[in-house]
Backbone as JSON Lines, residues from 0, in Angstrom:
{"i":0,"aa":"M","n":[48.65,-9.41,-46.66],"ca":[49.46,-10.18,-45.74],"c":[50.64,-10.74,-46.51]}
{"i":1,"aa":"T","n":[51.81,-10.53,-46.04],"ca":[53.0,-11.01,-46.72],"c":[53.27,-12.46,-46.38]}
{"i":2,"aa":"S","n":[54.11,-13.07,-47.18],"ca":[54.46,-14.47,-46.95],"c":[55.06,-14.67,-45.57]}
{"i":3,"aa":"S","n":[55.87,-13.71,-45.11],"ca":[56.51,-13.87,-43.81],"c":[55.51,-13.76,-42.66]}
{"i":4,"aa":"S","n":[54.39,-13.04,-42.87],"ca":[53.4,-12.93,-41.8],"c":[52.27,-13.95,-41.96]}
{"i":5,"aa":"T","n":[52.34,-14.76,-43.0],"ca":[51.33,-15.78,-43.21],"c":[51.58,-16.92,-42.23]}
{"i":6,"aa":"P","n":[50.54,-17.36,-41.51],"ca":[50.74,-18.48,-40.58],"c":[51.38,-19.67,-41.28]}
{"i":7,"aa":"R","n":[52.27,-20.34,-40.59],"ca":[53.06,-21.42,-41.16],"c":[52.21,-22.48,-41.85]}
{"i":8,"aa":"S","n":[51.09,-22.87,-41.25],"ca":[50.27,-23.93,-41.85],"c":[49.75,-23.51,-43.22]}
{"i":9,"aa":"W","n":[49.43,-22.22,-43.42],"ca":[48.96,-21.75,-44.73],"c":[50.1,-21.71,-45.72]}
{"i":10,"aa":"R","n":[51.29,-21.22,-45.28],"ca":[52.45,-21.12,-46.17],"c":[52.87,-22.5,-46.67]}
{"i":11,"aa":"N","n":[52.97,-23.45,-45.76],"ca":[53.42,-24.78,-46.14],"c":[52.47,-25.43,-47.13]}
{"i":12,"aa":"R","n":[51.19,-25.25,-46.93],"ca":[50.21,-25.86,-47.82],"c":[50.26,-25.22,-49.2]}
{"i":13,"aa":"S","n":[50.54,-23.92,-49.28],"ca":[50.55,-23.27,-50.59],"c":[51.71,-23.75,-51.44]}
{"i":14,"aa":"R","n":[52.74,-24.29,-50.83],"ca":[53.88,-24.81,-51.59],"c":[53.74,-26.29,-51.91]}
{"i":15,"aa":"S","n":[52.7,-26.91,-51.41],"ca":[52.57,-28.35,-51.61],"c":[52.37,-28.66,-53.1]}
{"i":16,"aa":"R","n":[52.64,-29.87,-53.46],"ca":[52.53,-30.27,-54.86],"c":[51.29,-31.14,-55.1]}
{"i":17,"aa":"R","n":[50.33,-31.11,-54.2],"ca":[49.11,-31.88,-54.38],"c":[48.38,-31.44,-55.64]}
{"i":18,"aa":"R","n":[47.79,-32.36,-56.32],"ca":[46.99,-32.02,-57.49],"c":[45.6,-31.62,-57.03]}
{"i":19,"aa":"E","n":[45.03,-30.61,-57.69],"ca":[43.68,-30.2,-57.35],"c":[42.69,-31.25,-57.81]}
{"i":20,"aa":"P","n":[41.72,-31.6,-56.95],"ca":[40.71,-32.56,-57.35],"c":[39.86,-31.99,-58.48]}
{"i":21,"aa":"T","n":[39.44,-32.83,-59.37],"ca":[38.6,-32.37,-60.47],"c":[37.16,-32.27,-59.99]}
{"i":22,"aa":"G","n":[36.39,-31.43,-60.63],"ca":[34.98,-31.31,-60.32],"c":[34.66,-30.34,-59.19]}
{"i":23,"aa":"L","n":[35.65,-29.82,-58.5],"ca":[35.38,-28.87,-57.43],"c":[35.47,-27.45,-57.97]}
{"i":24,"aa":"R","n":[34.63,-26.58,-57.45],"ca":[34.67,-25.16,-57.82],"c":[35.58,-24.45,-56.83]}
{"i":25,"aa":"L","n":[36.83,-24.29,-57.19],"ca":[37.81,-23.67,-56.29],"c":[38.11,-22.26,-56.79]}
{"i":26,"aa":"R","n":[37.38,-21.28,-56.28],"ca":[37.53,-19.9,-56.69],"c":[38.51,-19.19,-55.76]}
{"i":27,"aa":"Y","n":[39.45,-18.48,-56.34],"ca":[40.43,-17.68,-55.58],"c":[41.15,-18.53,-54.54]}
{"i":28,"aa":"N","n":[41.45,-19.74,-54.87],"ca":[42.02,-20.67,-53.92],"c":[43.54,-20.73,-54.08]}
{"i":29,"aa":"K","n":[44.27,-20.45,-53.01],"ca":[45.73,-20.48,-53.06],"c":[46.32,-21.82,-52.68]}
{"i":30,"aa":"V","n":[45.53,-22.68,-52.08],"ca":[46.05,-23.97,-51.64],"c":[45.12,-25.09,-52.12]}
{"i":31,"aa":"P","n":[45.68,-26.17,-52.63],"ca":[44.82,-27.29,-53.02],"c":[44.27,-27.96,-51.77]}
{"i":32,"aa":"P","n":[43.02,-28.39,-51.81],"ca":[42.45,-29.03,-50.62],"c":[43.08,-30.39,-50.34]}
{"i":33,"aa":"T","n":[43.13,-30.73,-49.07],"ca":[43.55,-32.07,-48.68],"c":[42.44,-33.03,-49.09]}
{"i":34,"aa":"P","n":[42.67,-34.33,-49.07],"ca":[41.59,-35.27,-49.41],"c":[40.35,-35.1,-48.51]}
{"i":35,"aa":"K","n":[40.58,-34.83,-47.22],"ca":[39.45,-34.64,-46.31],"c":[38.68,-33.35,-46.66]}
{"i":36,"aa":"Q","n":[39.4,-32.29,-46.99],"ca":[38.76,-31.04,-47.4],"c":[38.02,-31.22,-48.72]}
{"i":37,"aa":"A","n":[38.61,-31.95,-49.66],"ca":[37.96,-32.2,-50.95],"c":[36.65,-32.97,-50.76]}
{"i":38,"aa":"A","n":[36.66,-33.94,-49.86],"ca":[35.43,-34.68,-49.59],"c":[34.37,-33.76,-49.01]}
{"i":39,"aa":"F","n":[34.77,-32.87,-48.12],"ca":[33.86,-31.89,-47.54],"c":[33.3,-30.96,-48.62]}
{"i":40,"aa":"L","n":[34.16,-30.46,-49.49],"ca":[33.76,-29.53,-50.53],"c":[32.84,-30.18,-51.57]}
{"i":41,"aa":"A","n":[32.93,-31.48,-51.72],"ca":[32.11,-32.19,-52.71],"c":[30.71,-32.53,-52.18]}
{"i":42,"aa":"L","n":[30.47,-32.32,-50.89],"ca":[29.16,-32.64,-50.32],"c":[28.06,-31.78,-50.95]}
{"i":43,"aa":"T","n":[26.88,-32.36,-51.09],"ca":[25.74,-31.61,-51.63],"c":[24.64,-31.44,-50.6]}
{"i":44,"aa":"C","n":[24.85,-31.93,-49.37],"ca":[23.85,-31.8,-48.31],"c":[23.85,-30.37,-47.75]}
{"i":45,"aa":"K","n":[22.8,-30.03,-47.0],"ca":[22.69,-28.68,-46.45],"c":[23.51,-28.49,-45.19]}
{"i":46,"aa":"E","n":[23.81,-29.55,-44.47],"ca":[24.58,-29.45,-43.24],"c":[25.61,-30.57,-43.19]}
{"i":47,"aa":"A","n":[26.76,-30.27,-42.59],"ca":[27.81,-31.28,-42.45],"c":[28.6,-31.01,-41.19]}
{"i":48,"aa":"L","n":[29.09,-32.04,-40.57],"ca":[29.97,-31.91,-39.42],"c":[31.39,-32.18,-39.89]}
{"i":49,"aa":"Y","n":[32.3,-31.3,-39.51],"ca":[33.7,-31.43,-39.93],"c":[34.54,-31.18,-38.69]}
{"i":50,"aa":"G","n":[35.14,-32.23,-38.17],"ca":[35.93,-32.1,-36.95],"c":[37.39,-32.4,-37.21]}
{"i":51,"aa":"G","n":[38.18,-32.24,-36.18],"ca":[39.6,-32.55,-36.31],"c":[40.43,-31.8,-35.29]}
{"i":52,"aa":"T","n":[41.71,-31.99,-35.39],"ca":[42.65,-31.39,-34.45],"c":[42.9,-29.93,-34.79]}
{"i":53,"aa":"V","n":[43.61,-29.26,-33.89],"ca":[44.03,-27.89,-34.13],"c":[44.94,-27.88,-35.36]}
{"i":54,"aa":"A","n":[44.78,-26.89,-36.22],"ca":[45.55,-26.74,-37.46],"c":[45.32,-27.91,-38.42]}
{"i":55,"aa":"G","n":[44.12,-28.47,-38.36],"ca":[43.79,-29.59,-39.24],"c":[43.17,-29.17,-40.56]}
{"i":56,"aa":"G","n":[43.02,-27.87,-40.8],"ca":[42.5,-27.4,-42.08],"c":[41.02,-27.09,-42.11]}
{"i":57,"aa":"K","n":[40.38,-27.07,-40.96],"ca":[38.93,-26.81,-40.93],"c":[38.6,-25.4,-41.4]}
{"i":58,"aa":"S","n":[39.34,-24.41,-40.96],"ca":[39.07,-23.02,-41.36],"c":[39.32,-22.81,-42.85]}
{"i":59,"aa":"V","n":[40.37,-23.42,-43.38],"ca":[40.64,-23.31,-44.81],"c":[39.51,-23.94,-45.6]}
{"i":60,"aa":"A","n":[39.04,-25.11,-45.17],"ca":[37.93,-25.78,-45.85],"c":[36.66,-24.93,-45.79]}
{"i":61,"aa":"L","n":[36.41,-24.29,-44.66],"ca":[35.24,-23.43,-44.52],"c":[35.33,-22.25,-45.48]}
{"i":62,"aa":"M","n":[36.5,-21.64,-45.59],"ca":[36.69,-20.52,-46.5],"c":[36.54,-20.99,-47.95]}
{"i":63,"aa":"Q","n":[37.13,-22.14,-48.28],"ca":[37.01,-22.67,-49.64],"c":[35.55,-22.95,-49.98]}
{"i":64,"aa":"A","n":[34.81,-23.49,-49.04],"ca":[33.39,-23.79,-49.28],"c":[32.59,-22.51,-49.5]}
{"i":65,"aa":"A","n":[32.88,-21.49,-48.7],"ca":[32.15,-20.23,-48.84],"c":[32.42,-19.56,-50.17]}
{"i":66,"aa":"M","n":[33.6,-19.78,-50.73],"ca":[33.97,-19.11,-51.97],"c":[33.7,-19.94,-53.23]}
{"i":67,"aa":"Q","n":[33.14,-21.13,-53.09],"ca":[32.9,-21.98,-54.26],"c":[32.03,-21.32,-55.32]}
{"i":68,"aa":"F","n":[31.04,-20.57,-54.9],"ca":[30.08,-19.99,-55.84],"c":[30.12,-18.46,-55.84]}
{"i":69,"aa":"I","n":[31.24,-17.9,-55.42],"ca":[31.36,-16.45,-55.27],"c":[31.29,-15.73,-56.61]}
{"i":70,"aa":"D","n":[31.49,-16.44,-57.7],"ca":[31.39,-15.84,-59.03],"c":[29.96,-15.84,-59.57]}
{"i":71,"aa":"V","n":[29.03,-16.42,-58.83],"ca":[27.62,-16.47,-59.24],"c":[26.95,-15.16,-58.81]}
{"i":72,"aa":"P","n":[26.29,-14.47,-59.73],"ca":[25.65,-13.2,-59.38],"c":[24.68,-13.34,-58.2]}
{"i":73,"aa":"N","n":[24.75,-12.37,-57.29],"ca":[23.86,-12.28,-56.13],"c":[24.03,-13.43,-55.13]}
{"i":74,"aa":"Y","n":[25.19,-14.09,-55.13],"ca":[25.5,-15.12,-54.15],"c":[25.98,-14.44,-52.88]}
{"i":75,"aa":"H","n":[25.54,-14.93,-51.74],"ca":[25.96,-14.34,-50.46],"c":[26.32,-15.45,-49.49]}
{"i":76,"aa":"A","n":[27.49,-15.35,-48.89],"ca":[27.93,-16.32,-47.88],"c":[28.27,-15.55,-46.61]}
{"i":77,"aa":"I","n":[27.97,-16.16,-45.49],"ca":[28.33,-15.55,-44.21],"c":[28.96,-16.64,-43.35]}
{"i":78,"aa":"L","n":[30.07,-16.29,-42.72],"ca":[30.8,-17.22,-41.88],"c":[30.68,-16.78,-40.43]}
{"i":79,"aa":"F","n":[30.32,-17.71,-39.58],"ca":[30.09,-17.41,-38.16],"c":[31.18,-18.0,-37.29]}
{"i":80,"aa":"R","n":[31.5,-17.31,-36.24],"ca":[32.3,-17.77,-35.12],"c":[31.54,-17.3,-33.88]}
{"i":81,"aa":"R","n":[31.94,-17.79,-32.73],"ca":[31.26,-17.37,-31.49],"c":[31.4,-15.88,-31.25]}
{"i":82,"aa":"T","n":[32.58,-15.33,-31.55],"ca":[32.81,-13.91,-31.32],"c":[33.51,-13.29,-32.53]}
{"i":83,"aa":"L","n":[33.35,-11.98,-32.7],"ca":[34.04,-11.27,-33.76],"c":[35.55,-11.29,-33.51]}
{"i":84,"aa":"K","n":[35.95,-11.33,-32.24],"ca":[37.37,-11.39,-31.88],"c":[38.04,-12.61,-32.51]}
{"i":85,"aa":"Q","n":[37.32,-13.73,-32.6],"ca":[37.87,-14.93,-33.23],"c":[38.12,-14.7,-34.72]}
{"i":86,"aa":"H","n":[37.22,-13.99,-35.38],"ca":[37.4,-13.66,-36.8],"c":[38.6,-12.75,-36.99]}
{"i":87,"aa":"K","n":[38.8,-11.8,-36.07],"ca":[39.85,-10.79,-36.2],"c":[41.23,-11.27,-35.74]}
{"i":88,"aa":"A","n":[41.32,-12.42,-35.13],"ca":[42.61,-12.93,-34.64],"c":[43.61,-13.05,-35.78]}
{"i":89,"aa":"A","n":[44.88,-13.05,-35.43],"ca":[45.94,-13.13,-36.45],"c":[45.8,-14.38,-37.31]}
{"i":90,"aa":"D","n":[45.27,-15.46,-36.74],"ca":[45.06,-16.69,-37.51],"c":[43.57,-16.93,-37.76]}
{"i":91,"aa":"G","n":[42.77,-15.87,-37.69],"ca":[41.32,-15.98,-37.89],"c":[40.92,-15.97,-39.36]}
{"i":92,"aa":"L","n":[39.62,-16.08,-39.58],"ca":[39.1,-16.16,-40.94],"c":[39.28,-14.87,-41.74]}
{"i":93,"aa":"I","n":[39.27,-13.72,-41.09],"ca":[39.46,-12.47,-41.83],"c":[40.9,-12.42,-42.38]}
{"i":94,"aa":"A","n":[41.88,-12.78,-41.54],"ca":[43.27,-12.81,-42.01],"c":[43.44,-13.84,-43.12]}
{"i":95,"aa":"L","n":[42.81,-14.99,-42.96],"ca":[42.88,-16.03,-43.99],"c":[42.28,-15.52,-45.3]}
{"i":96,"aa":"S","n":[41.14,-14.83,-45.21],"ca":[40.5,-14.31,-46.43],"c":[41.38,-13.26,-47.11]}
{"i":97,"aa":"K","n":[42.02,-12.41,-46.32],"ca":[42.89,-11.38,-46.91],"c":[44.08,-12.02,-47.62]}
{"i":98,"aa":"W","n":[44.61,-13.09,-47.06],"ca":[45.71,-13.8,-47.7],"c":[45.23,-14.5,-48.97]}
{"i":99,"aa":"M","n":[44.1,-15.2,-48.89],"ca":[43.6,-15.94,-50.05],"c":[43.15,-15.02,-51.19]}
{"i":100,"aa":"L","n":[42.67,-13.84,-50.85],"ca":[42.09,-12.96,-51.86],"c":[42.99,-11.78,-52.25]}
{"i":101,"aa":"A","n":[44.22,-11.78,-51.8],"ca":[45.12,-10.66,-52.1],"c":[45.29,-10.46,-53.61]}
{"i":102,"aa":"D","n":[45.47,-11.53,-54.36],"ca":[45.65,-11.41,-55.81],"c":[44.37,-10.94,-56.5]}
{"i":103,"aa":"A","n":[43.23,-11.45,-56.06],"ca":[41.95,-11.05,-56.65],"c":[41.68,-9.57,-56.36]}
{"i":104,"aa":"K","n":[42.02,-9.12,-55.15],"ca":[41.83,-7.71,-54.82],"c":[42.76,-6.84,-55.65]}
{"i":105,"aa":"A","n":[44.0,-7.25,-55.82],"ca":[44.96,-6.49,-56.63],"c":[44.51,-6.41,-58.09]}
{"i":106,"aa":"A","n":[43.8,-7.43,-58.56],"ca":[43.31,-7.45,-59.95],"c":[41.99,-6.69,-60.1]}
{"i":107,"aa":"G","n":[41.46,-6.17,-58.98],"ca":[40.21,-5.42,-59.03],"c":[38.96,-6.28,-59.1]}
{"i":108,"aa":"L","n":[39.07,-7.57,-58.74],"ca":[37.93,-8.47,-58.8],"c":[37.06,-8.42,-57.55]}
{"i":109,"aa":"C","n":[37.63,-7.89,-56.46],"ca":[36.88,-7.82,-55.22],"c":[37.44,-6.69,-54.35]}
{"i":110,"aa":"D","n":[36.64,-6.29,-53.37],"ca":[37.04,-5.26,-52.41],"c":[36.62,-5.71,-51.02]}
{"i":111,"aa":"Y","n":[37.4,-5.29,-50.01],"ca":[37.08,-5.61,-48.62],"c":[36.66,-4.34,-47.9]}
{"i":112,"aa":"N","n":[35.53,-4.38,-47.21],"ca":[35.05,-3.27,-46.4],"c":[35.27,-3.63,-44.94]}
{"i":113,"aa":"A","n":[36.25,-3.02,-44.3],"ca":[36.59,-3.35,-42.92],"c":[35.54,-2.86,-41.93]}
{"i":114,"aa":"N","n":[34.68,-1.92,-42.33],"ca":[33.64,-1.43,-41.42],"c":[32.55,-2.45,-41.18]}
{"i":115,"aa":"D","n":[32.2,-3.22,-42.22],"ca":[31.16,-4.24,-42.02],"c":[31.68,-5.65,-42.27]}
{"i":116,"aa":"Y","n":[33.03,-5.81,-42.35],"ca":[33.67,-7.12,-42.48],"c":[33.11,-7.91,-43.66]}
{"i":117,"aa":"T","n":[33.05,-7.26,-44.82],"ca":[32.45,-7.86,-46.0],"c":[33.35,-7.73,-47.22]}
{"i":118,"aa":"W","n":[33.51,-8.84,-47.93],"ca":[34.14,-8.85,-49.25],"c":[33.03,-8.72,-50.27]}
{"i":119,"aa":"T","n":[33.2,-7.89,-51.27],"ca":[32.25,-7.75,-52.37],"c":[32.97,-8.14,-53.66]}
{"i":120,"aa":"F","n":[32.36,-9.04,-54.42],"ca":[32.96,-9.59,-55.64],"c":[32.18,-9.13,-56.86]}
{"i":121,"aa":"R","n":[32.91,-8.74,-57.88],"ca":[32.28,-8.38,-59.14],"c":[31.92,-9.66,-59.89]}
{"i":122,"aa":"T","n":[30.71,-9.68,-60.48],"ca":[30.25,-10.83,-61.27],"c":[29.69,-10.3,-62.57]}
{"i":123,"aa":"N","n":[29.1,-11.17,-63.35],"ca":[28.47,-10.75,-64.61],"c":[27.14,-10.05,-64.36]}
{"i":124,"aa":"G","n":[26.64,-10.11,-63.14],"ca":[25.38,-9.46,-62.77],"c":[25.52,-8.73,-61.45]}
{"i":125,"aa":"E","n":[24.58,-8.99,-60.55],"ca":[24.65,-8.4,-59.21],"c":[25.89,-8.88,-58.47]}
{"i":126,"aa":"P","n":[26.51,-8.02,-57.66],"ca":[27.71,-8.45,-56.93],"c":[27.4,-9.55,-55.91]}
{"i":127,"aa":"S","n":[28.4,-10.32,-55.59],"ca":[28.31,-11.37,-54.57],"c":[29.08,-10.91,-53.35]}
{"i":128,"aa":"T","n":[28.75,-11.47,-52.18],"ca":[29.43,-11.05,-50.96],"c":[29.84,-12.24,-50.1]}
{"i":129,"aa":"L","n":[30.87,-12.0,-49.32],"ca":[31.34,-12.92,-48.29],"c":[31.48,-12.08,-47.04]}
{"i":130,"aa":"Q","n":[30.72,-12.42,-46.0],"ca":[30.67,-11.61,-44.8],"c":[31.04,-12.42,-43.57]}
{"i":131,"aa":"F","n":[31.66,-11.71,-42.6],"ca":[32.05,-12.33,-41.32],"c":[31.22,-11.76,-40.2]}
């Protein structure tokens, strides 16, 4: 996905000058988390509620959370939406993942399989996956 086709909210955030919070595992992250996203990413509980307005950063936080441990061998994350159509939308999670992982894919660190909507990441052991 090119910069011109990147949704405005993602482009603007990638240019921000926010400092990355320390202690967070931000793998393949193109945008520093907002304070609300950083608080979400720092949670250690099994379930959390994260609400907010449209374009409030919930999808970016969800993607960042799913990728926190993607470098750990045999780690698997799956992201759900009500329909696959929501994932495939121009501003959906699949488009967001392609934008966030473009550099990692170019470097040969991961591959995307469009048939099963899965990213596979190379690790020091068994591969890790991110699936939609």
